Amino acid sequence: MASSWIYGIFFLLLAKQQSLFLLALASSNVHIVYMGERQHEEPELVQDSHHEILSNILGSKEAAKESILYSYKHGFSGFAAALTESQAELIADFPGVVRVVPNRILSLQTTRSWDFLQVKPQIVQGILSRGHSGLGTIIGVMDTGIWPESESFKDEGMGEIPSRWKGICQEGEKFNSSHCNRKIIGARWYVKGYEAEFGKLNTSDGVEYLSPRDAAGHGTHTSSTAAGLPIENANFMGLAQGVARGGAPSAWLAVYKVCWATGGCSAADLLAAFDDAIFDGVDLLSVSLGSPPPLDTYVDDVLSIGSLHAVTKGISVVCSAGNSGPYPQTVINTAPWLITVAASTIDRAFPTLITLGNNQTLVGQAFYTRKDMNKFHPIVQGEDIAVVDADEDSARSCDSGTLNATLARGKVVLCFQSRSQRSATVAATTVLDAQGNGIIFAQFPTKDVTSSFDIPCVQVDFAIGTSLLMYMEMNRNPVVKFSPTKTDVGRQISPEVAFFSSRGPSSLSPSVLKPDITAPGVNILASWSPGSSLSQPINFSIDSGTSMACPHVSGIVALLKAIHPTWSPAAIKSALVTTASLKDEYGLWTVAEGAPHKQADPFDFGGGHVEPNKAMAPGLIYDMGFSDYINFICSMGYNNSAISSMIRSHARCRKSAKFLANLNLPSITIPELKESLTVSRTVTNVGPVNSFYTAFVQAPAGTKVIVEPPNLLFNSTIRKLKFKVTFQSQLRVQGRYSFGNLFWEDGVHVVRIPLIVRTVIDYFYAET
């Protein structure tokens, strides 16, 4: 702990520069000063220490209070303040400061999905019944807020708010304390960091609310997916009709509004939410947001920082993997203490018939229920009606501003996805602006359907798009009409990893497999904000993204916590990963959408597709704790003093090259196998006391794998056992990643972890 006299000497050296700093304050930017674990137990003393640092830099306590946005004083120590670059650099050298990082803006990333996962009350010994629907668990959701009037958040049948809960119901625009109840037990909102970047938020147009109220719909959707009450006859414009419910409908909800409909989520606000959530007493956090690559280091990324402190206090943190797929090394939220979720499909489709003027019918997909297009309209190709100065490829994909309104008016426009314009939403907006009557968007095959309210948008693959082109070329006056979309359940092979879902390996720490798991995230029906910016008020919406997959796993984690309240976040993640499925509901290997589609591998879906009912009884778990995470950060190259500041105790980093390989993850990833490498893992028996497990290996191609010992015997005195796995390369070439599995089986449980290996050669010593 740094004492005040050390600070005094340090500040004397700065005194001559203070006047220059004050002159530069007008050009300040918000920076986050992260100081690791708290020096004091009392939050007021922690906050006073922050003011002391700032007042010595800025010249007075008044200036310090004006500069500071947040004082992080509950779960960890730090603050966000308006600082010049030179001030930030100086504070970075203060005793006790781990890191100073600039404020950043992060981005946001049903009736059928829970039944598809077999999380339903009809299964007597299933996870929903045994977990009492999440009763007793508090789920914190960091998102765009909540629409409290939604039927998903009524409190009929909910238990009393637990005495351990310390949270508040923060009031604001069109949100008062009465909007919290025995379902929504806490609500906070954070805007200081956002306004520091973009200026004061104008809410006079009704597009946003300075309160926990959700204007965007995203937070309402994710919250109801995780913990919404069952709602009869839920539907989206008549589609996907049925009972909408969350995974843990009896769980309490705590809402942390950190994202704004007008432009993203501030890092300073997000870290403040983590600080409060730890203090409030949540059991888990669902965080459907992140920053795209390039990834910040773990001590520069506030989501990693905040989640580390949450996890070390027993709070599981579930995050989305990102929506930048199907390209490799795009996965985000890659810290090993996070549960990172990819997105996959369910067995529900929305077929929409396209009828041509020659009575030929083609099938696309859409959310189109009106009947005004059930008559023939002329069809044209985008590039044939381009404005004079438009690029041909841009017009072909119907990029913004590329279509001639005179030629598009009253017609259906055929648009083709391109490398530079992949979005059906952009194309639909372009056609609407050009006064077209409808759009057919040809694209890479995917089951993700785009919502379009103002004109019908039917998505087809390139083969059907080409068939339409041929029809148009062979007919002088080509016409088409659309039939209203139908809901089709049980006739679509699923799950498949979604096209958009970000893929591994991690670009920051490739030895840590990410994503961890996949869950439903395509065409998910859940509650929505009727006051959102959509063109017509709706109470439910269908949306896609890893943002939708994340709360599915959050709901499952809530159920697991209800069944196993003493399990650590790592134990829960292990249970999810080791019981996940590699095959679809028909017993075929799971496919990953892409260009082209392929058999899914761990970089697509981690351990596989989540199997909630199996996860509650995994047999063995791969557990980890705070010291493992700190050693991981050490192995990433951070020095002893930085780590010591983080944990407020002396740390001595072990510079072991093998530590990353030996991190007790429920997977083994070796990014560079030259000849031979032996790694270790420790498993804990959570099944029958007397258990005997045998190892089985599916070795990655080109690799020999040996497990020692090949058998594990547990009894009343032996609950943990260590084993070693030796990988021997059979190749002497620069290889690519190959995949396998290691199974531990006892006749009842199958405990599987992925094996990922890339063989490499040392070019420096290689013969020419």
mmCIF file with all atom_site columns, C-alpha atoms in Angstrom, residues 312-453:
data_model
loop_
_atom_site.group_PDB
_atom_site.id
_atom_site.type_symbol
_atom_site.label_atom_id
_atom_site.label_alt_id
_atom_site.label_comp_id
_atom_site.label_asym_id
_atom_site.label_entity_id
_atom_site.label_seq_id
_atom_site.pdbx_PDB_ins_code
_atom_site.Cartn_x
_atom_site.Cartn_y
_atom_site.Cartn_z
_atom_site.occupancy
_atom_site.B_iso_or_equiv
_atom_site.pdbx_formal_charge
_atom_site.auth_seq_id
_atom_site.auth_comp_id
_atom_site.auth_asym_id
_atom_site.auth_atom_id
_atom_site.pdbx_PDB_model_num
ATOM 1   C CA . THR A 1 312 ? -13.136 -13.780 -8.322  1.00 0.00 ? 312 THR A CA 1
ATOM 2   C CA . LYS A 1 313 ? -16.137 -13.008 -6.107  1.00 0.00 ? 313 LYS A CA 1
ATOM 3   C CA . GLY A 1 314 ? -18.055 -15.993 -7.467  1.00 0.00 ? 314 GLY A CA 1
ATOM 4   C CA . ILE A 1 315 ? -20.102 -14.131 -10.103 1.00 0.00 ? 315 ILE A CA 1
ATOM 5   C CA . SER A 1 316 ? -20.246 -15.914 -13.456 1.00 0.00 ? 316 SER A CA 1
ATOM 6   C CA . VAL A 1 317 ? -19.943 -13.550 -16.435 1.00 0.00 ? 317 VAL A CA 1
ATOM 7   C CA . VAL A 1 318 ? -21.459 -14.637 -19.756 1.00 0.00 ? 318 VAL A CA 1
ATOM 8   C CA . CYS A 1 319 ? -20.528 -12.694 -22.908 1.00 0.00 ? 319 CYS A CA 1
ATOM 9   C CA . SER A 1 320 ? -21.248 -12.725 -26.620 1.00 0.00 ? 320 SER A CA 1
ATOM 10  C CA . ALA A 1 321 ? -18.525 -13.917 -29.012 1.00 0.00 ? 321 ALA A CA 1
ATOM 11  C CA . GLY A 1 322 ? -19.113 -11.191 -31.614 1.00 0.00 ? 322 GLY A CA 1
ATOM 12  C CA . ASN A 1 323 ? -20.837 -10.917 -34.996 1.00 0.00 ? 323 ASN A CA 1
ATOM 13  C CA . SER A 1 324 ? -17.853 -10.692 -37.366 1.00 0.00 ? 324 SER A CA 1
ATOM 14  C CA . GLY A 1 325 ? -17.983 -14.241 -38.749 1.00 0.00 ? 325 GLY A CA 1
ATOM 15  C CA . PRO A 1 326 ? -17.366 -16.414 -40.542 1.00 0.00 ? 326 PRO A CA 1
ATOM 16  C CA . TYR A 1 327 ? -13.802 -15.109 -40.619 1.00 0.00 ? 327 TYR A CA 1
ATOM 17  C CA . PRO A 1 328 ? -11.089 -16.582 -38.357 1.00 0.00 ? 328 PRO A CA 1
ATOM 18  C CA . GLN A 1 329 ? -9.560  -14.706 -35.413 1.00 0.00 ? 329 GLN A CA 1
ATOM 19  C CA . THR A 1 330 ? -12.598 -12.442 -35.051 1.00 0.00 ? 330 THR A CA 1
ATOM 20  C CA . VAL A 1 331 ? -13.859 -13.779 -31.701 1.00 0.00 ? 331 VAL A CA 1
ATOM 21  C CA . ILE A 1 332 ? -14.040 -11.192 -28.897 1.00 0.00 ? 332 ILE A CA 1
ATOM 22  C CA . ASN A 1 333 ? -14.290 -11.402 -25.098 1.00 0.00 ? 333 ASN A CA 1
ATOM 23  C CA . THR A 1 334 ? -11.507 -13.978 -24.952 1.00 0.00 ? 334 THR A CA 1
ATOM 24  C CA . ALA A 1 335 ? -10.422 -13.857 -21.294 1.00 0.00 ? 335 ALA A CA 1
ATOM 25  C CA . PRO A 1 336 ? -10.349 -17.364 -19.771 1.00 0.00 ? 336 PRO A CA 1
ATOM 26  C CA . TRP A 1 337 ? -12.593 -16.338 -16.856 1.00 0.00 ? 337 TRP A CA 1
ATOM 27  C CA . LEU A 1 338 ? -15.450 -15.439 -19.223 1.00 0.00 ? 338 LEU A CA 1
ATOM 28  C CA . ILE A 1 339 ? -18.051 -17.766 -20.731 1.00 0.00 ? 339 ILE A CA 1
ATOM 29  C CA . THR A 1 340 ? -17.970 -16.694 -24.376 1.00 0.00 ? 340 THR A CA 1
ATOM 30  C CA . VAL A 1 341 ? -20.976 -17.726 -26.469 1.00 0.00 ? 341 VAL A CA 1
ATOM 31  C CA . ALA A 1 342 ? -21.259 -18.290 -30.216 1.00 0.00 ? 342 ALA A CA 1
ATOM 32  C CA . ALA A 1 343 ? -24.606 -18.278 -32.036 1.00 0.00 ? 343 ALA A CA 1
ATOM 33  C CA . SER A 1 344 ? -26.393 -21.175 -33.710 1.00 0.00 ? 344 SER A CA 1
ATOM 34  C CA . THR A 1 345 ? -29.717 -21.898 -35.364 1.00 0.00 ? 345 THR A CA 1
ATOM 35  C CA . ILE A 1 346 ? -32.861 -23.634 -34.128 1.00 0.00 ? 346 ILE A CA 1
ATOM 36  C CA . ASP A 1 347 ? -35.296 -25.813 -36.086 1.00 0.00 ? 347 ASP A CA 1
ATOM 37  C CA . ARG A 1 348 ? -37.699 -23.020 -37.032 1.00 0.00 ? 348 ARG A CA 1
ATOM 38  C CA . ALA A 1 349 ? -37.845 -21.486 -40.507 1.00 0.00 ? 349 ALA A CA 1
ATOM 39  C CA . PHE A 1 350 ? -39.842 -18.701 -42.176 1.00 0.00 ? 350 PHE A CA 1
ATOM 40  C CA . PRO A 1 351 ? -40.407 -19.794 -45.790 1.00 0.00 ? 351 PRO A CA 1
ATOM 41  C CA . THR A 1 352 ? -41.778 -17.219 -48.204 1.00 0.00 ? 352 THR A CA 1
ATOM 42  C CA . LEU A 1 353 ? -42.944 -18.145 -51.714 1.00 0.00 ? 353 LEU A CA 1
ATOM 43  C CA . ILE A 1 354 ? -41.894 -16.069 -54.717 1.00 0.00 ? 354 ILE A CA 1
ATOM 44  C CA . THR A 1 355 ? -44.151 -16.612 -57.713 1.00 0.00 ? 355 THR A CA 1
ATOM 45  C CA . LEU A 1 356 ? -42.881 -15.603 -61.169 1.00 0.00 ? 356 LEU A CA 1
ATOM 46  C CA . GLY A 1 357 ? -44.974 -14.425 -64.069 1.00 0.00 ? 357 GLY A CA 1
ATOM 47  C CA . ASN A 1 358 ? -44.652 -17.887 -65.673 1.00 0.00 ? 358 ASN A CA 1
ATOM 48  C CA . ASN A 1 359 ? -46.165 -19.458 -62.493 1.00 0.00 ? 359 ASN A CA 1
ATOM 49  C CA . GLN A 1 360 ? -42.808 -20.915 -61.425 1.00 0.00 ? 360 GLN A CA 1
ATOM 50  C CA . THR A 1 361 ? -42.358 -20.734 -57.645 1.00 0.00 ? 361 THR A CA 1
ATOM 51  C CA . LEU A 1 362 ? -39.165 -20.227 -55.689 1.00 0.00 ? 362 LEU A CA 1
ATOM 52  C CA . VAL A 1 363 ? -38.702 -20.253 -51.909 1.00 0.00 ? 363 VAL A CA 1
ATOM 53  C CA . GLY A 1 364 ? -36.911 -17.593 -49.898 1.00 0.00 ? 364 GLY A CA 1
ATOM 54  C CA . GLN A 1 365 ? -37.200 -16.477 -46.289 1.00 0.00 ? 365 GLN A CA 1
ATOM 55  C CA . ALA A 1 366 ? -38.646 -13.305 -44.818 1.00 0.00 ? 366 ALA A CA 1
ATOM 56  C CA . PHE A 1 367 ? -40.785 -11.776 -42.085 1.00 0.00 ? 367 PHE A CA 1
ATOM 57  C CA . TYR A 1 368 ? -43.560 -10.650 -44.436 1.00 0.00 ? 368 TYR A CA 1
ATOM 58  C CA . THR A 1 369 ? -47.201 -10.951 -43.381 1.00 0.00 ? 369 THR A CA 1
ATOM 59  C CA . ARG A 1 370 ? -49.008 -8.238  -45.350 1.00 0.00 ? 370 ARG A CA 1
ATOM 60  C CA . LYS A 1 371 ? -50.996 -9.094  -48.468 1.00 0.00 ? 371 LYS A CA 1
ATOM 61  C CA . ASP A 1 372 ? -50.304 -6.030  -50.585 1.00 0.00 ? 372 ASP A CA 1
ATOM 62  C CA . MET A 1 373 ? -47.558 -7.904  -52.458 1.00 0.00 ? 373 MET A CA 1
ATOM 63  C CA . ASN A 1 374 ? -49.744 -10.878 -53.302 1.00 0.00 ? 374 ASN A CA 1
ATOM 64  C CA . LYS A 1 375 ? -50.155 -9.398  -56.762 1.00 0.00 ? 375 LYS A CA 1
ATOM 65  C CA . PHE A 1 376 ? -47.606 -9.147  -59.560 1.00 0.00 ? 376 PHE A CA 1
ATOM 66  C CA . HIS A 1 377 ? -45.084 -6.312  -59.635 1.00 0.00 ? 377 HIS A CA 1
ATOM 67  C CA . PRO A 1 378 ? -42.334 -5.606  -62.167 1.00 0.00 ? 378 PRO A CA 1
ATOM 68  C CA . ILE A 1 379 ? -38.884 -6.843  -61.111 1.00 0.00 ? 379 ILE A CA 1
ATOM 69  C CA . VAL A 1 380 ? -35.570 -5.136  -62.000 1.00 0.00 ? 380 VAL A CA 1
ATOM 70  C CA . GLN A 1 381 ? -31.938 -5.720  -61.096 1.00 0.00 ? 381 GLN A CA 1
ATOM 71  C CA . GLY A 1 382 ? -30.186 -3.112  -58.973 1.00 0.00 ? 382 GLY A CA 1
ATOM 72  C CA . GLU A 1 383 ? -27.338 -2.447  -61.388 1.00 0.00 ? 383 GLU A CA 1
ATOM 73  C CA . ASP A 1 384 ? -29.809 -1.833  -64.228 1.00 0.00 ? 384 ASP A CA 1
ATOM 74  C CA . ILE A 1 385 ? -31.428 1.099   -62.419 1.00 0.00 ? 385 ILE A CA 1
ATOM 75  C CA . ALA A 1 386 ? -28.316 2.701   -60.947 1.00 0.00 ? 386 ALA A CA 1
ATOM 76  C CA . VAL A 1 387 ? -27.847 6.439   -60.661 1.00 0.00 ? 387 VAL A CA 1
ATOM 77  C CA . VAL A 1 388 ? -25.386 7.872   -63.169 1.00 0.00 ? 388 VAL A CA 1
ATOM 78  C CA . ASP A 1 389 ? -22.310 8.069   -60.928 1.00 0.00 ? 389 ASP A CA 1
ATOM 79  C CA . ALA A 1 390 ? -22.876 4.792   -59.032 1.00 0.00 ? 390 ALA A CA 1
ATOM 80  C CA . ASP A 1 391 ? -20.288 2.028   -59.055 1.00 0.00 ? 391 ASP A CA 1
ATOM 81  C CA . GLU A 1 392 ? -21.659 -1.080  -60.794 1.00 0.00 ? 392 GLU A CA 1
ATOM 82  C CA . ASP A 1 393 ? -20.850 -3.434  -57.893 1.00 0.00 ? 393 ASP A CA 1
ATOM 83  C CA . SER A 1 394 ? -22.367 -1.034  -55.377 1.00 0.00 ? 394 SER A CA 1
ATOM 84  C CA . ALA A 1 395 ? -25.585 -0.743  -57.367 1.00 0.00 ? 395 ALA A CA 1
ATOM 85  C CA . ARG A 1 396 ? -25.729 -4.530  -57.824 1.00 0.00 ? 396 ARG A CA 1
ATOM 86  C CA . SER A 1 397 ? -25.733 -4.888  -54.019 1.00 0.00 ? 397 SER A CA 1
ATOM 87  C CA . CYS A 1 398 ? -28.107 -1.912  -53.604 1.00 0.00 ? 398 CYS A CA 1
ATOM 88  C CA . ASP A 1 399 ? -25.697 0.055   -51.484 1.00 0.00 ? 399 ASP A CA 1
ATOM 89  C CA . SER A 1 400 ? -26.885 3.357   -50.033 1.00 0.00 ? 400 SER A CA 1
ATOM 90  C CA . GLY A 1 401 ? -27.797 6.010   -52.603 1.00 0.00 ? 401 GLY A CA 1
ATOM 91  C CA . THR A 1 402 ? -27.051 3.896   -55.691 1.00 0.00 ? 402 THR A CA 1
ATOM 92  C CA . LEU A 1 403 ? -30.570 3.443   -57.160 1.00 0.00 ? 403 LEU A CA 1
ATOM 93  C CA . ASN A 1 404 ? -32.486 5.769   -59.469 1.00 0.00 ? 404 ASN A CA 1
ATOM 94  C CA . ALA A 1 405 ? -35.819 6.520   -57.779 1.00 0.00 ? 405 ALA A CA 1
ATOM 95  C CA . THR A 1 406 ? -37.622 7.093   -61.081 1.00 0.00 ? 406 THR A CA 1
ATOM 96  C CA . LEU A 1 407 ? -36.659 3.636   -62.343 1.00 0.00 ? 407 LEU A CA 1
ATOM 97  C CA . ALA A 1 408 ? -37.184 1.867   -58.981 1.00 0.00 ? 408 ALA A CA 1
ATOM 98  C CA . ARG A 1 409 ? -40.585 3.310   -58.126 1.00 0.00 ? 409 ARG A CA 1
ATOM 99  C CA . GLY A 1 410 ? -43.268 0.636   -57.756 1.00 0.00 ? 410 GLY A CA 1
ATOM 100 C CA . LYS A 1 411 ? -40.934 -2.244  -58.593 1.00 0.00 ? 411 LYS A CA 1
ATOM 101 C CA . VAL A 1 412 ? -39.321 -5.203  -56.838 1.00 0.00 ? 412 VAL A CA 1
ATOM 102 C CA . VAL A 1 413 ? -35.530 -4.846  -56.949 1.00 0.00 ? 413 VAL A CA 1
ATOM 103 C CA . LEU A 1 414 ? -33.175 -7.853  -57.114 1.00 0.00 ? 414 LEU A CA 1
ATOM 104 C CA . CYS A 1 415 ? -29.934 -7.156  -55.227 1.00 0.00 ? 415 CYS A CA 1
ATOM 105 C CA . PHE A 1 416 ? -26.830 -9.332  -54.830 1.00 0.00 ? 416 PHE A CA 1
ATOM 106 C CA . GLN A 1 417 ? -24.666 -9.378  -51.722 1.00 0.00 ? 417 GLN A CA 1
ATOM 107 C CA . SER A 1 418 ? -21.080 -8.246  -52.320 1.00 0.00 ? 418 SER A CA 1
ATOM 108 C CA . ARG A 1 419 ? -17.864 -8.165  -50.323 1.00 0.00 ? 419 ARG A CA 1
ATOM 109 C CA . SER A 1 420 ? -18.320 -4.493  -49.572 1.00 0.00 ? 420 SER A CA 1
ATOM 110 C CA . GLN A 1 421 ? -22.099 -4.624  -48.965 1.00 0.00 ? 421 GLN A CA 1
ATOM 111 C CA . ARG A 1 422 ? -23.243 -7.716  -47.087 1.00 0.00 ? 422 ARG A CA 1
ATOM 112 C CA . SER A 1 423 ? -26.344 -6.335  -45.392 1.00 0.00 ? 423 SER A CA 1
ATOM 113 C CA . ALA A 1 424 ? -29.911 -7.053  -46.450 1.00 0.00 ? 424 ALA A CA 1
ATOM 114 C CA . THR A 1 425 ? -30.999 -4.234  -44.126 1.00 0.00 ? 425 THR A CA 1
ATOM 115 C CA . VAL A 1 426 ? -28.893 -1.681  -46.018 1.00 0.00 ? 426 VAL A CA 1
ATOM 116 C CA . ALA A 1 427 ? -30.239 -2.928  -49.339 1.00 0.00 ? 427 ALA A CA 1
ATOM 117 C CA . ALA A 1 428 ? -33.859 -2.777  -48.111 1.00 0.00 ? 428 ALA A CA 1
ATOM 118 C CA . THR A 1 429 ? -33.362 0.790   -46.894 1.00 0.00 ? 429 THR A CA 1
ATOM 119 C CA . THR A 1 430 ? -31.867 1.770   -50.267 1.00 0.00 ? 430 THR A CA 1
ATOM 120 C CA . VAL A 1 431 ? -34.825 0.291   -52.161 1.00 0.00 ? 431 VAL A CA 1
ATOM 121 C CA . LEU A 1 432 ? -37.294 1.951   -49.796 1.00 0.00 ? 432 LEU A CA 1
ATOM 122 C CA . ASP A 1 433 ? -35.580 5.333   -50.250 1.00 0.00 ? 433 ASP A CA 1
ATOM 123 C CA . ALA A 1 434 ? -35.834 4.834   -54.024 1.00 0.00 ? 434 ALA A CA 1
ATOM 124 C CA . GLN A 1 435 ? -39.590 4.157   -53.617 1.00 0.00 ? 435 GLN A CA 1
ATOM 125 C CA . GLY A 1 436 ? -39.369 0.515   -54.607 1.00 0.00 ? 436 GLY A CA 1
ATOM 126 C CA . ASN A 1 437 ? -42.170 -1.838  -53.576 1.00 0.00 ? 437 ASN A CA 1
ATOM 127 C CA . GLY A 1 438 ? -40.042 -4.786  -52.440 1.00 0.00 ? 438 GLY A CA 1
ATOM 128 C CA . ILE A 1 439 ? -36.614 -6.394  -52.513 1.00 0.00 ? 439 ILE A CA 1
ATOM 129 C CA . ILE A 1 440 ? -35.169 -9.826  -53.156 1.00 0.00 ? 440 ILE A CA 1
ATOM 130 C CA . PHE A 1 441 ? -31.684 -10.078 -51.624 1.00 0.00 ? 441 PHE A CA 1
ATOM 131 C CA . ALA A 1 442 ? -29.407 -12.842 -52.937 1.00 0.00 ? 442 ALA A CA 1
ATOM 132 C CA . GLN A 1 443 ? -26.660 -13.780 -50.472 1.00 0.00 ? 443 GLN A CA 1
ATOM 133 C CA . PHE A 1 444 ? -24.481 -16.508 -49.022 1.00 0.00 ? 444 PHE A CA 1
ATOM 134 C CA . PRO A 1 445 ? -26.723 -19.266 -47.637 1.00 0.00 ? 445 PRO A CA 1
ATOM 135 C CA . THR A 1 446 ? -27.784 -18.436 -44.078 1.00 0.00 ? 446 THR A CA 1
ATOM 136 C CA . LYS A 1 447 ? -30.838 -18.979 -41.906 1.00 0.00 ? 447 LYS A CA 1
ATOM 137 C CA . ASP A 1 448 ? -30.605 -15.499 -40.359 1.00 0.00 ? 448 ASP A CA 1
ATOM 138 C CA . VAL A 1 449 ? -33.646 -13.489 -41.504 1.00 0.00 ? 449 VAL A CA 1
ATOM 139 C CA . THR A 1 450 ? -33.629 -9.684  -41.656 1.00 0.00 ? 450 THR A CA 1
ATOM 140 C CA . SER A 1 451 ? -36.571 -7.710  -40.265 1.00 0.00 ? 451 SER A CA 1
ATOM 141 C CA . SER A 1 452 ? -38.042 -5.186  -42.681 1.00 0.00 ? 452 SER A CA 1
ATOM 142 C CA . PHE A 1 453 ? -41.223 -3.357  -41.710 1.00 0.00 ? 453 PHE A CA 1
#
